[in-house]
């Protein structure tokens, strides 16, 4: 019997340290803290979202998600790269996301948007070396795949949050208002979220509702 289980990992970006909690009798599980080494020792990164977005370039296959890790919302970048495969069995390489959820997203995009991903190698990565397990990352992952497949960039100031069901429907996520506020505070101009999310209206951020994955495809075709 233990009170807590924590993992301290080194991020591939600039030697940062990522502290995950998977069990904690005295607080939330799935918490994430970011640290970096200085001349004074290891210090806390006060705004992990800025760290996760550092060095981001607005290229095809880049999408920003607003997720929840433990008790705090954070912003991160999901990257996708889609290439025509030269192998009999196309490659599927996923880093930072749950592999099975990535498979579901690929299948849903093929079924409802007609993307011919069965003949393509698909690479998905969460920038910064973090791991995301919550379903709220589905919409951003799908947007990144669509963007790379179509070789078309998205607005750099757009952020995504939402779960995708097997029928292609976009489902709600917890603590939606806090996610939107986080994106708004970081200067994002629009947020794409599940239908019904427009009940929250930010002061400056534009709320865009999508009820089905087909609507996401139409939205990204316009931008």
XYZ file of N, CA and C in Angstrom, residues 95-189:
285
model
N 2.960 9.015 -30.840
C 3.744 9.384 -29.665
C 2.981 10.424 -28.854
N 2.702 10.107 -27.602
C 2.039 11.063 -26.714
C 0.534 10.913 -26.635
N -0.068 10.169 -27.548
C -1.501 9.899 -27.530
C -1.725 8.404 -27.353
N -2.939 8.035 -26.929
C -3.267 6.619 -26.815
C -3.383 6.006 -28.208
N -2.674 4.916 -28.424
C -2.611 4.301 -29.749
C -3.993 3.863 -30.237
N -4.783 3.261 -29.369
C -6.099 2.782 -29.791
C -7.036 3.923 -30.182
N -6.926 5.052 -29.481
C -7.761 6.204 -29.846
C -7.319 6.762 -31.197
N -6.024 6.741 -31.452
C -5.528 7.197 -32.753
C -6.069 6.311 -33.871
N -6.109 4.998 -33.639
C -6.683 4.087 -34.633
C -8.152 4.416 -34.891
N -8.901 4.705 -33.824
C -10.318 5.048 -33.975
C -10.489 6.313 -34.808
N -9.674 7.329 -34.522
C -9.779 8.596 -35.251
C -9.489 8.385 -36.734
N -8.461 7.602 -37.039
C -8.123 7.319 -38.437
C -9.283 6.624 -39.138
N -9.885 5.636 -38.469
C -11.014 4.908 -39.061
C -12.221 5.822 -39.269
N -12.481 6.697 -38.312
C -13.620 7.622 -38.413
C -13.419 8.602 -39.564
N -12.203 9.106 -39.728
C -11.921 10.044 -40.821
C -12.066 9.365 -42.182
N -11.671 8.117 -42.258
C -11.859 7.372 -43.513
C -13.341 7.174 -43.807
N -14.102 6.830 -42.782
C -15.516 6.497 -42.973
C -16.359 7.723 -43.307
N -16.155 8.828 -42.615
C -17.072 9.960 -42.738
C -16.541 11.118 -43.577
N -15.232 11.177 -43.782
C -14.673 12.247 -44.614
C -14.058 11.719 -45.903
N -13.977 10.417 -46.039
C -13.454 9.842 -47.271
C -11.960 9.977 -47.447
N -11.222 10.218 -46.359
C -9.764 10.298 -46.460
C -9.195 8.897 -46.709
N -8.360 8.768 -47.721
C -7.807 7.464 -48.094
C -6.555 7.169 -47.268
N -6.766 6.997 -45.976
C -5.631 6.800 -45.078
C -5.127 5.363 -45.069
N -5.890 4.447 -45.628
C -5.470 3.041 -45.644
C -4.252 2.816 -46.536
N -3.942 3.778 -47.388
C -2.766 3.680 -48.260
C -1.659 4.639 -47.829
N -1.813 5.216 -46.637
C -0.864 6.231 -46.171
C -0.203 5.819 -44.862
N 1.048 6.259 -44.691
C 1.691 6.196 -43.385
C 1.166 7.362 -42.557
N 0.815 7.100 -41.305
C 0.276 8.135 -40.426
C 1.169 8.253 -39.198
N 1.673 9.462 -38.963
C 2.494 9.743 -37.790
C 1.792 10.816 -36.959
N 1.625 10.563 -35.675
C 1.015 11.528 -34.757
C 1.951 11.743 -33.577
N 2.086 13.007 -33.162
C 3.008 13.338 -32.085
C 2.467 14.513 -31.282
N 2.637 14.445 -29.961
C 2.339 15.588 -29.099
C 3.654 16.298 -28.825
N 3.763 17.541 -29.266
C 5.013 18.286 -29.114
C 5.332 18.506 -27.635
N 6.609 18.470 -27.309
C 7.035 18.694 -25.936
C 7.277 17.423 -25.153
N 6.926 16.279 -25.742
C 7.214 15.011 -25.086
C 6.231 14.593 -24.018
N 5.050 15.233 -23.947
C 4.081 14.871 -22.918
C 3.160 13.762 -23.402
N 2.468 13.131 -22.444
C 1.486 12.100 -22.757
C 0.092 12.621 -22.434
N -0.838 12.414 -23.354
C -2.225 12.842 -23.156
C -3.122 11.618 -23.293
N -3.939 11.386 -22.272
C -4.790 10.201 -22.290
C -6.273 10.536 -22.365
N -6.651 11.794 -22.162
C -8.079 12.118 -22.131
C -8.666 12.200 -23.541
N -9.933 11.787 -23.705
C -10.568 11.800 -25.031
C -10.766 13.198 -25.611
N -10.649 14.228 -24.767
C -10.838 15.592 -25.253
C -9.821 16.027 -26.290
N -8.793 15.210 -26.490
C -7.779 15.525 -27.501
C -8.173 15.036 -28.890
N -9.287 14.288 -28.990
C -9.678 13.682 -30.271
C -9.834 14.704 -31.387
N -10.530 15.806 -31.086
C -10.855 16.780 -32.129
C -9.593 17.417 -32.701
N -8.637 17.743 -31.835
C -7.382 18.335 -32.304
C -6.579 17.329 -33.119
N -6.564 16.068 -32.688
C -5.844 15.039 -33.441
C -6.453 14.856 -34.825
N -7.789 14.844 -34.894
C -8.462 14.713 -36.188
C -8.161 15.911 -37.080
N -8.168 17.110 -36.500
C -7.875 18.320 -37.274
C -6.453 18.282 -37.823
N -5.505 17.796 -37.018
C -4.116 17.705 -37.470
C -3.979 16.731 -38.635
N -4.671 15.595 -38.558
C -4.613 14.608 -39.641
C -5.224 15.173 -40.919
N -6.382 15.823 -40.796
C -7.039 16.425 -41.967
C -6.136 17.471 -42.603
N -5.527 18.314 -41.768
C -4.660 19.381 -42.260
C -3.469 18.819 -43.029
N -2.838 17.779 -42.484
C -1.683 17.189 -43.161
C -2.104 16.480 -44.442
N -3.208 15.762 -44.401
C -3.684 15.025 -45.576
C -3.991 15.980 -46.722
N -4.611 17.121 -46.395
C -4.985 18.097 -47.422
C -3.856 19.070 -47.738
N -2.759 18.986 -46.959
C -1.608 19.891 -47.132
C -2.046 21.345 -47.009
N -2.849 21.606 -46.005
C -3.420 22.932 -45.806
C -3.274 23.339 -44.344
N -2.741 24.539 -44.121
C -2.564 25.019 -42.752
C -3.890 25.512 -42.180
N -3.936 25.555 -40.857
C -5.097 26.100 -40.154
C -4.718 27.431 -39.528
N -5.695 28.238 -39.140
C -5.371 29.483 -38.448
C -4.532 29.201 -37.203
N -3.467 29.961 -37.025
C -2.559 29.706 -35.912
C -3.206 30.001 -34.572
N -4.233 30.847 -34.573
C -4.875 31.242 -33.320
C -6.152 30.451 -33.045
N -6.259 29.245 -33.598
C -7.431 28.384 -33.393
C -7.052 27.208 -32.499
N -7.930 26.869 -31.556
C -7.679 25.776 -30.624
C -8.873 24.824 -30.641
N -8.632 23.546 -30.345
C -9.668 22.515 -30.439
C -9.809 21.770 -29.115
N -11.035 21.359 -28.806
C -11.274 20.454 -27.685
C -12.570 19.699 -27.920
N -12.560 18.392 -27.699
C -13.759 17.596 -27.913
C -13.423 16.132 -28.145
N -14.340 15.274 -27.759
C -14.204 13.835 -27.981
C -14.990 13.436 -29.225
N -14.517 12.457 -29.958
C -15.202 11.978 -31.162
C -15.695 10.553 -30.923
N -17.006 10.329 -31.186
C -17.582 9.003 -31.046
C -17.470 8.210 -32.332
N -17.791 6.923 -32.258
C -17.660 6.055 -33.424
C -18.610 6.439 -34.549
N -19.703 7.110 -34.219
C -20.626 7.568 -35.251
C -20.204 8.878 -35.886
N -19.028 9.385 -35.495
C -18.553 10.653 -36.026
C -19.044 11.851 -35.250
N -19.887 11.613 -34.227
C -20.403 12.726 -33.431
C -19.313 13.291 -32.525
N -19.375 14.601 -32.303
C -18.413 15.265 -31.420
C -19.067 15.422 -30.053
N -18.503 14.800 -29.055
C -19.082 14.750 -27.721
C -18.472 15.804 -26.802
N -19.237 16.139 -25.774
C -18.796 17.132 -24.811
C -17.653 16.637 -23.934
N -16.965 17.583 -23.313
C -15.859 17.276 -22.406
C -16.085 18.009 -21.092
N -15.412 17.574 -20.064
C -15.570 18.192 -18.751
C -14.856 19.541 -18.680
N -15.334 20.387 -17.771
C -14.694 21.674 -17.468
C -14.457 22.511 -18.717
N -15.457 22.557 -19.556
C -15.307 23.248 -20.839
C -15.040 24.734 -20.650
N -15.727 25.341 -19.706
C -15.549 26.781 -19.503
C -14.115 27.114 -19.110
N -13.525 26.299 -18.254
C -12.147 26.553 -17.832
C -11.171 26.377 -18.993
N -11.443 25.427 -19.857
C -10.590 25.231 -21.035
C -10.631 26.465 -21.939
N -11.841 26.966 -22.163
C -11.988 28.121 -23.044
C -11.299 29.345 -22.449
N -11.444 29.532 -21.153
C -10.795 30.670 -20.501
C -9.277 30.583 -20.632
N -8.745 29.361 -20.515
C -7.300 29.185 -20.654
C -6.850 29.584 -22.052
N -7.579 29.131 -23.062
C -7.231 29.488 -24.439
C -7.346 30.989 -24.655
N -8.384 31.582 -24.095
C -8.589 33.024 -24.239
C -7.453 33.808 -23.588
N -7.026 33.371 -22.417
C -5.950 34.058 -21.701
C -4.621 33.982 -22.443
N -4.449 32.944 -23.262
C -3.207 32.791 -24.027
C -3.270 33.469 -25.390
N -4.382 34.163 -25.649
C -4.471 34.967 -26.863
C -5.064 34.277 -28.070
N -5.620 33.091 -27.914
C -6.261 32.425 -29.049
C -7.554 33.150 -29.407
N -7.830 33.221 -30.710
C -8.966 33.996 -31.198
C -10.215 33.158 -31.433
